[in-house]
Short mmCIF file of C-alpha atoms and ligand atoms in Angstrom, two decimals:
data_model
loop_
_atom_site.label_atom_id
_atom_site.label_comp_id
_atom_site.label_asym_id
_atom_site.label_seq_id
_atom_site.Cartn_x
_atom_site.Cartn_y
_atom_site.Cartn_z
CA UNK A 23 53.95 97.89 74.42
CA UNK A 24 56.16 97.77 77.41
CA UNK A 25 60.27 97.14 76.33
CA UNK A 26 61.56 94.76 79.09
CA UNK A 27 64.79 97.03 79.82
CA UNK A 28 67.53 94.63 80.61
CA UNK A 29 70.34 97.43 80.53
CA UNK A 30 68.54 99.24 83.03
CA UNK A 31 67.29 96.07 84.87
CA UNK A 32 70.78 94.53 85.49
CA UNK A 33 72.17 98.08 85.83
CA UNK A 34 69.90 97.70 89.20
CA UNK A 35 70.85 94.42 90.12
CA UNK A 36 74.53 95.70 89.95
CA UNK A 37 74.07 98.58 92.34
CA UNK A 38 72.15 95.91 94.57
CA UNK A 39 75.19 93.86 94.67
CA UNK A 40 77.87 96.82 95.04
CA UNK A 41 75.68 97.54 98.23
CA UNK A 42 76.16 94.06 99.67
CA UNK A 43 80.17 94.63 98.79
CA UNK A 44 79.70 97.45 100.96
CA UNK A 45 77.72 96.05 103.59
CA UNK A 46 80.77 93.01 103.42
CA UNK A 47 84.01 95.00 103.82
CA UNK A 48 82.28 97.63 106.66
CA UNK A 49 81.78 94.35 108.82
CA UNK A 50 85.55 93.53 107.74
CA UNK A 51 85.34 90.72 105.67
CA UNK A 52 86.57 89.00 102.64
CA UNK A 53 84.65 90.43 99.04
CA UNK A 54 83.22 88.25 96.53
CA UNK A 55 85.94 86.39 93.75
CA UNK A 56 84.90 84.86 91.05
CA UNK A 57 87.30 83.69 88.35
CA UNK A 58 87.18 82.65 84.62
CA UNK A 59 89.08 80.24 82.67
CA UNK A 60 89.40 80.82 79.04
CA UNK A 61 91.36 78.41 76.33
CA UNK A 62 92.38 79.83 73.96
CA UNK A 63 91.82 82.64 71.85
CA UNK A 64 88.18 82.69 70.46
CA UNK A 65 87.26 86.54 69.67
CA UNK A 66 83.92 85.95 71.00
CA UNK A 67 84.89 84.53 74.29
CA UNK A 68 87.61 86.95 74.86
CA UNK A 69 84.97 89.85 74.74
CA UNK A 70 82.69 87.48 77.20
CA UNK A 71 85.30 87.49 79.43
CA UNK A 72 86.57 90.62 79.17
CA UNK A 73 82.86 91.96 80.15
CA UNK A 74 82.47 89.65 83.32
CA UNK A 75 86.04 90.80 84.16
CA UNK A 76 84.64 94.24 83.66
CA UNK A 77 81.50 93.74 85.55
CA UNK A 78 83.60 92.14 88.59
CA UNK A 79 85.25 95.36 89.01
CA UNK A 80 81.87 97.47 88.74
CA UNK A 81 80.56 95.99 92.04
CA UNK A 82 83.36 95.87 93.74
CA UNK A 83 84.52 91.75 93.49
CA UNK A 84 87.44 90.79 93.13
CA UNK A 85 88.53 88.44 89.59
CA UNK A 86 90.46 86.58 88.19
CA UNK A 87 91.70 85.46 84.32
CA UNK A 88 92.82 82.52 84.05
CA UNK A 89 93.76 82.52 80.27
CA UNK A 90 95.24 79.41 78.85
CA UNK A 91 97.09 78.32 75.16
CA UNK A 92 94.95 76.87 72.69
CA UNK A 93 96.64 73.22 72.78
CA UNK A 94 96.30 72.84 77.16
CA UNK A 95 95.92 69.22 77.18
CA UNK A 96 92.60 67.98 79.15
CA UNK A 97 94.65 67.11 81.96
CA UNK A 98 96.53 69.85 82.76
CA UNK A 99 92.98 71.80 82.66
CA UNK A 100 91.80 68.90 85.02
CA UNK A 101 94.58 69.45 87.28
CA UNK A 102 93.71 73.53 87.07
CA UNK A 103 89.76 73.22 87.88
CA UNK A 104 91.25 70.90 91.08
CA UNK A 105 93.10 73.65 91.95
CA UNK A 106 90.29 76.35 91.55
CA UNK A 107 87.92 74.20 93.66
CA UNK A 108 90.38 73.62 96.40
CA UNK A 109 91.04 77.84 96.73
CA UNK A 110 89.47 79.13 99.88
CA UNK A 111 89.81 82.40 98.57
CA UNK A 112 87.42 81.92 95.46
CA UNK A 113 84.15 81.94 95.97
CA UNK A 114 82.91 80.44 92.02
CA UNK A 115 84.49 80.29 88.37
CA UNK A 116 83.33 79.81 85.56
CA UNK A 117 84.86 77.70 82.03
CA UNK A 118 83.87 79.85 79.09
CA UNK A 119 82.74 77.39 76.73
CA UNK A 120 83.41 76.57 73.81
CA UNK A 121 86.48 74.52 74.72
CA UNK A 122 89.10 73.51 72.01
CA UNK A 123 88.04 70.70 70.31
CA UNK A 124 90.42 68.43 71.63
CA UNK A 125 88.68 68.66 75.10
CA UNK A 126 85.49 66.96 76.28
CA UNK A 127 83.58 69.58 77.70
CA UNK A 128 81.24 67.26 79.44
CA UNK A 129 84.38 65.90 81.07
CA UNK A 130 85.80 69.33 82.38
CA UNK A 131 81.70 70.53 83.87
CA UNK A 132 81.95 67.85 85.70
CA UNK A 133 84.98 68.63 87.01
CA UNK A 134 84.10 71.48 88.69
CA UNK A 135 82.60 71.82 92.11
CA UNK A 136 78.88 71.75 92.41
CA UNK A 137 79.23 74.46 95.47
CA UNK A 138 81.29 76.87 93.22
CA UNK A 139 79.59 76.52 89.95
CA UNK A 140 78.50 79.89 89.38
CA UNK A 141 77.13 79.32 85.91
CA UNK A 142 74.85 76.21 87.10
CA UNK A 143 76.19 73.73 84.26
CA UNK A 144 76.66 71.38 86.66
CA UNK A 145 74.46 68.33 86.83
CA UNK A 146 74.31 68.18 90.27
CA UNK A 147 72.76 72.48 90.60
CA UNK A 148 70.05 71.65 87.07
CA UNK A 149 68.90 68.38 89.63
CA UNK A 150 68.39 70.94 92.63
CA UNK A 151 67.16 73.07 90.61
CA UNK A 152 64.41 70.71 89.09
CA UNK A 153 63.77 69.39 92.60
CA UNK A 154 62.85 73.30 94.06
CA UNK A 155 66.45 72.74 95.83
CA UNK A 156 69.09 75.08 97.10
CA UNK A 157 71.21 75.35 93.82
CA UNK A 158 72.73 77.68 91.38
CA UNK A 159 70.26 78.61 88.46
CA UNK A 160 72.31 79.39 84.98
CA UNK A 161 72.87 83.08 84.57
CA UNK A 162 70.45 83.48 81.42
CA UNK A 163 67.43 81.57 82.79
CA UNK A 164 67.76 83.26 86.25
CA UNK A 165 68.03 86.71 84.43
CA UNK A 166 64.77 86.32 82.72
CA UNK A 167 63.00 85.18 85.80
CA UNK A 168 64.10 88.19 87.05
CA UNK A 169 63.48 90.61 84.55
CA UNK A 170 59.65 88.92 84.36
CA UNK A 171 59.35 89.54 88.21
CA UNK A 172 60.58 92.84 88.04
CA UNK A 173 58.55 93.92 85.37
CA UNK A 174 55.66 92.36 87.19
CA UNK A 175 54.81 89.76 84.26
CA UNK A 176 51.83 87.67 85.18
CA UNK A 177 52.87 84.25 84.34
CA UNK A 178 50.81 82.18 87.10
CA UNK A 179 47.88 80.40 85.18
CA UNK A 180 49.28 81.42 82.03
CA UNK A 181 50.56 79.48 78.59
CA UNK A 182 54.31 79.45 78.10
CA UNK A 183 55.94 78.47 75.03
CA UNK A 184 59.94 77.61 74.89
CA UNK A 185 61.07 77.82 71.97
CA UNK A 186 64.72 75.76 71.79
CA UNK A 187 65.49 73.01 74.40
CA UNK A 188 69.07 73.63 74.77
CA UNK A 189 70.87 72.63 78.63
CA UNK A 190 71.57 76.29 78.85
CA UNK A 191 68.41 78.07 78.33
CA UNK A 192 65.54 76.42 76.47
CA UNK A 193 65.44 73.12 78.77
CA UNK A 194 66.00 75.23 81.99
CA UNK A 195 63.17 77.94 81.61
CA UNK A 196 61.15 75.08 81.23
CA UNK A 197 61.48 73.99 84.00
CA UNK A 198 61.81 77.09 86.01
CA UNK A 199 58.31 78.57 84.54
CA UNK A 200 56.33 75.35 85.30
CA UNK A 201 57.61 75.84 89.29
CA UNK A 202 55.29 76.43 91.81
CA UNK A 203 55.07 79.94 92.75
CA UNK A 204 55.20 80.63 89.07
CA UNK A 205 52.55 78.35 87.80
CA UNK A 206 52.89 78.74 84.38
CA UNK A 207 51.37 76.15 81.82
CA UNK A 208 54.48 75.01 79.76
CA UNK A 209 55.37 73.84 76.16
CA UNK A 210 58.62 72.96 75.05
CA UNK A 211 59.06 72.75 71.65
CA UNK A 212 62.56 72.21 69.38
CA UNK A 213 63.03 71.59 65.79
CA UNK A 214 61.35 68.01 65.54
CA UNK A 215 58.05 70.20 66.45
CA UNK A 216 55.41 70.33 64.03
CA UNK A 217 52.58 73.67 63.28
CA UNK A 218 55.21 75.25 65.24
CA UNK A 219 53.08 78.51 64.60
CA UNK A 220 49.79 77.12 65.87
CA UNK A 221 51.29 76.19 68.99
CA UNK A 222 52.83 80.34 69.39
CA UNK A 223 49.78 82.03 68.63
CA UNK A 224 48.12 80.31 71.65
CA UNK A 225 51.31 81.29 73.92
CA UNK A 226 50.91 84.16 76.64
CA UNK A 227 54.36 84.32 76.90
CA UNK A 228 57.12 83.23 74.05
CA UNK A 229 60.82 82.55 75.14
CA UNK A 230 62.84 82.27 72.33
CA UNK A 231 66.08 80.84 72.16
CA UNK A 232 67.18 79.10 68.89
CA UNK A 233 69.70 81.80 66.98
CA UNK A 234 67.95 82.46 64.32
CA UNK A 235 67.45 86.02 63.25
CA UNK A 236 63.92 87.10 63.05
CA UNK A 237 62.73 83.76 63.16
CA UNK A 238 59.63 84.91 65.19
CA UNK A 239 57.16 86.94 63.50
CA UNK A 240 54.22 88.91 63.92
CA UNK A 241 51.96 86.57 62.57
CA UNK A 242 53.45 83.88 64.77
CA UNK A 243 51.56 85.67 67.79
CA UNK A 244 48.54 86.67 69.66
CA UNK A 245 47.95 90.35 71.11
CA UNK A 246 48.82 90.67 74.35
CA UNK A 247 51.70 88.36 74.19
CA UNK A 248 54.52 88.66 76.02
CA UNK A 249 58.06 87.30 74.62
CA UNK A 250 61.69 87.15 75.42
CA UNK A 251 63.72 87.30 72.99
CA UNK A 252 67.26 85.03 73.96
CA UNK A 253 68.92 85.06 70.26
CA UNK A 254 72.11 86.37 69.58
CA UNK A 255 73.51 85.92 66.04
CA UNK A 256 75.98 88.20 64.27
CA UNK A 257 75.23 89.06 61.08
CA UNK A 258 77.15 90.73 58.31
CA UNK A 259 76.65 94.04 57.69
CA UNK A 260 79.01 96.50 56.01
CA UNK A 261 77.39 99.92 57.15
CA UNK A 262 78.61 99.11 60.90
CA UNK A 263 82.21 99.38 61.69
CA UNK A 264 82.47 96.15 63.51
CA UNK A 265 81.19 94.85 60.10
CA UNK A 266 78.41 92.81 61.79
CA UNK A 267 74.58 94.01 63.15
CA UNK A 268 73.54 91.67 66.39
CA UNK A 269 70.09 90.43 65.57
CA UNK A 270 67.58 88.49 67.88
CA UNK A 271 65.39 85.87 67.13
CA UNK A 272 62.43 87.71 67.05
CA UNK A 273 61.58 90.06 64.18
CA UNK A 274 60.81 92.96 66.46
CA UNK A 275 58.86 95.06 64.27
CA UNK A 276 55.81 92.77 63.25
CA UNK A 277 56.25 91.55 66.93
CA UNK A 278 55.96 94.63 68.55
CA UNK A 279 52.97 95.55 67.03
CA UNK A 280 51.11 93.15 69.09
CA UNK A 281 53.09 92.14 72.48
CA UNK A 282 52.17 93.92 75.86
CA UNK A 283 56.08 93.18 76.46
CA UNK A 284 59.28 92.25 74.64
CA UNK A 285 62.60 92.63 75.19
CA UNK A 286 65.02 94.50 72.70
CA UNK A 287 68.79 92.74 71.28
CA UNK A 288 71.10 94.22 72.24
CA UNK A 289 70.08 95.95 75.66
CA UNK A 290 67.56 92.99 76.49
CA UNK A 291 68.72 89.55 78.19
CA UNK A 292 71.93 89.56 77.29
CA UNK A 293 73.32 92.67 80.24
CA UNK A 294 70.57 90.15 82.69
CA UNK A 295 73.12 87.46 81.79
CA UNK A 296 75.70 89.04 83.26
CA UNK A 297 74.13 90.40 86.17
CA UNK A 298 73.00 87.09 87.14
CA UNK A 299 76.20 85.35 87.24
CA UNK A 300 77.62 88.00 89.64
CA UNK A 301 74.55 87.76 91.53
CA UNK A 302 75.15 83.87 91.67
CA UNK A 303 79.07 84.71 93.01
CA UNK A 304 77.54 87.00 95.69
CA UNK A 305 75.39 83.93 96.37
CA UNK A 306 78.18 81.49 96.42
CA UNK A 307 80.32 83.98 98.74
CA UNK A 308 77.16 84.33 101.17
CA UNK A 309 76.57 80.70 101.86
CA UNK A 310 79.99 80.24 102.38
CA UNK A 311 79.83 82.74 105.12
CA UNK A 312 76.64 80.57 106.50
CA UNK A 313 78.48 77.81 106.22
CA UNK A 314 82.09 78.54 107.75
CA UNK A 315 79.50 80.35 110.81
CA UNK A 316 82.12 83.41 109.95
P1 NAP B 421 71.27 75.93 70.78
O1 NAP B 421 72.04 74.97 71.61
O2 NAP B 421 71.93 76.56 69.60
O3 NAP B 421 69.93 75.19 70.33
C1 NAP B 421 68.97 75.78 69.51
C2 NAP B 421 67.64 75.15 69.80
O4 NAP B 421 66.72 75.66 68.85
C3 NAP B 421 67.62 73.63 69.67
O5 NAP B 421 66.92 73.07 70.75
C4 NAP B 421 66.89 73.39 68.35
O6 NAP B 421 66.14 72.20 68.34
C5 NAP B 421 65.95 74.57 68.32
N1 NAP B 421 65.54 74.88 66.95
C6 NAP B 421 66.29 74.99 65.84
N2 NAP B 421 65.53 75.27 64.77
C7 NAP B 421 64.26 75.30 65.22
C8 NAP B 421 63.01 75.52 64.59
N3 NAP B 421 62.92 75.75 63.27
N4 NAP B 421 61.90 75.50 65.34
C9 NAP B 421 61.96 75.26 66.68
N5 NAP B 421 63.12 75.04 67.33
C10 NAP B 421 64.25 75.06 66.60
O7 NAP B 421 70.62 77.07 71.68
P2 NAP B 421 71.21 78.07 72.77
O8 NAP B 421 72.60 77.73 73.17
O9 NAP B 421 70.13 78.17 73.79
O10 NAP B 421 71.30 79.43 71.95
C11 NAP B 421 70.19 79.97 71.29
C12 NAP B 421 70.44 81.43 70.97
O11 NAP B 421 70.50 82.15 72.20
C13 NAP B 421 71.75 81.72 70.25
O12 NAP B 421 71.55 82.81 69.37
C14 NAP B 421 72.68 82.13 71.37
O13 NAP B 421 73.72 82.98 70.92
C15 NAP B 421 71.72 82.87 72.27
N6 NAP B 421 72.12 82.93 73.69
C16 NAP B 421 72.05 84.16 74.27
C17 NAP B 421 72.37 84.30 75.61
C18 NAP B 421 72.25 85.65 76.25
O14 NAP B 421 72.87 85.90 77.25
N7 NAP B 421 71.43 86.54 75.70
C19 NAP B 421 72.76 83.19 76.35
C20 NAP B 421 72.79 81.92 75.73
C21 NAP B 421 72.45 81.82 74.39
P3 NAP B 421 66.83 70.73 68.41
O15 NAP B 421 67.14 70.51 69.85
O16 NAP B 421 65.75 69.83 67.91
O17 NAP B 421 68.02 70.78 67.53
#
């Protein structure tokens, strides 16, 4: 069994990236910037934030945090996404999500500008991306398609099996496995799904994104399989000073026994994520270069 290293993977990507910074200033010209807007003061998202932030500086971008009170109204948030898509000097930000309650998060997405949508929540970038367009894929999808390629995962010809259809990951990878050039046979399946197992043990490759720990067992799969595991839950547990293990969705013992690959939580998707959505800034700061002729 072959652990899809996502640590070392996006460790990788992030040297790629420094040495387009590089390449960048020697020829004189502005570096990537990508800021984040954050409301509030959700622990979770502050340590989300605080790793992009971190990961900005590690290739060399520049960032910005754009941290907010809990009770911004809608509009004044409005009025600061206008603002953000109207600086030249910002190549693509992103809204950590969740918002406060009291804003409609579908309303502030929208808001943002389709060419500086880094995280590809926009409805405009999942259309492209449907449509084999020019567009921004969402940081988690693209990481897996990259950690598959990298890794050299066959998936042309082959039976995929999506497991979750959320907008962020589930819905997306099924659309980005069933894309020519990657060829893969799809099913998407969600909680309304029935002989759920059944369906996995004829999968060649299992994506798994639902957030349930060790929801995915060994008997759920064939040998050979290849899965991904996407789930991220915290769960109580004393021993640990943090007072909380991170668990996947996949029970990784029973799995492991039988897959060709899988990918370990932590150190598996979740550093790709990351990766991905400075990879999507570099992106965003490249075509604008096309664009502007510079
Ligand atoms: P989500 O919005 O929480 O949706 C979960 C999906 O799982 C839904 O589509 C749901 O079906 C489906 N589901 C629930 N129970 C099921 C069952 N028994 N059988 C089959 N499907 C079932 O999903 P998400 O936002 O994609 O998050 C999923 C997990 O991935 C979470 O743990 C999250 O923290 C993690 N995550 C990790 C990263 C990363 O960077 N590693 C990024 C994003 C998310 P219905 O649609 O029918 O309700």
């Amino acid at each position: 069994m072959i652990l899809l290293d996502g640590k070392k993977i996006s460790n990788q990507i992030k040297d790629e990236i420094s040495q387009e910074v590089t390449v960048l200033k020697q020829q004189g010209k502005r570096t990537p910037h990508l800021a984040a807007v954050l409301v509030g003061n959700d622990g979770a998202s502050l340590t989300y934030v605080g790793s992009k932030v971190k990961a900005c500086e590690r290739v060399g971008f520049t960032s910005s945090l754009i941290h907010l009170p809990e009770n911004t109204t809608e509009e004044s948030l409005l009025l600061k996404i206008d603002e953000l898509n109207n600086d030249d000097t910002l190549d693509g930000f992103i809204v950590q999500l969740p918002l406060p309650k009291h804003i409609d998060e579908q309303k502030i997405l929208l808001a943002v500008n389709p060419k500086k949508d880094v995280d590809g929540f926009h409805p405009e970038n999942f259309g492209r991306m449907a449509l084999d367009m020019e567009s921004y894929i969402p940081a988690t999808p693209f990481g897996i398609m990259e950690m598959l390629k990298r890794y050299r995962v066959e998936t042309s010809g082959k039976h995929t099996v999506v497991i979750g259809r959320s907008h962020i990951v589930g819905r997306p990878m099924s659309i980005l496995m069933s894309q020519k050039g990657i060829d893969s046979t799809v099913t998407l399946t969600h909680s309304r799904t029935k002989n759920l197992a059944e369906i996995t043990r004829q999968a060649d490759i299992i994506i798994i994104a639902l957030g349930k720990p060790e929801f995915l067992t060994g008997d759920m799969v064939k040998k050979g399989v290849t899965v991904i595991d996407v789930g991220i839950t915290r769960v109580p547990d004393n021993t640990k000073a943090k007072g909380y293990t991170i668990k996947g969705d996949v029970d990784f013992d029973s799995v492991s026994r039988k897959a060709d690959f899988l990918t370990p939580v932590p150190g598996g998707v979740g550093p790709m994520t990351i990766a991905m959505l400075l990879k999507n800034t570099l992106i965003a700061r490249q075509r604008q270069l096309k664009e502007n002729r510079e």
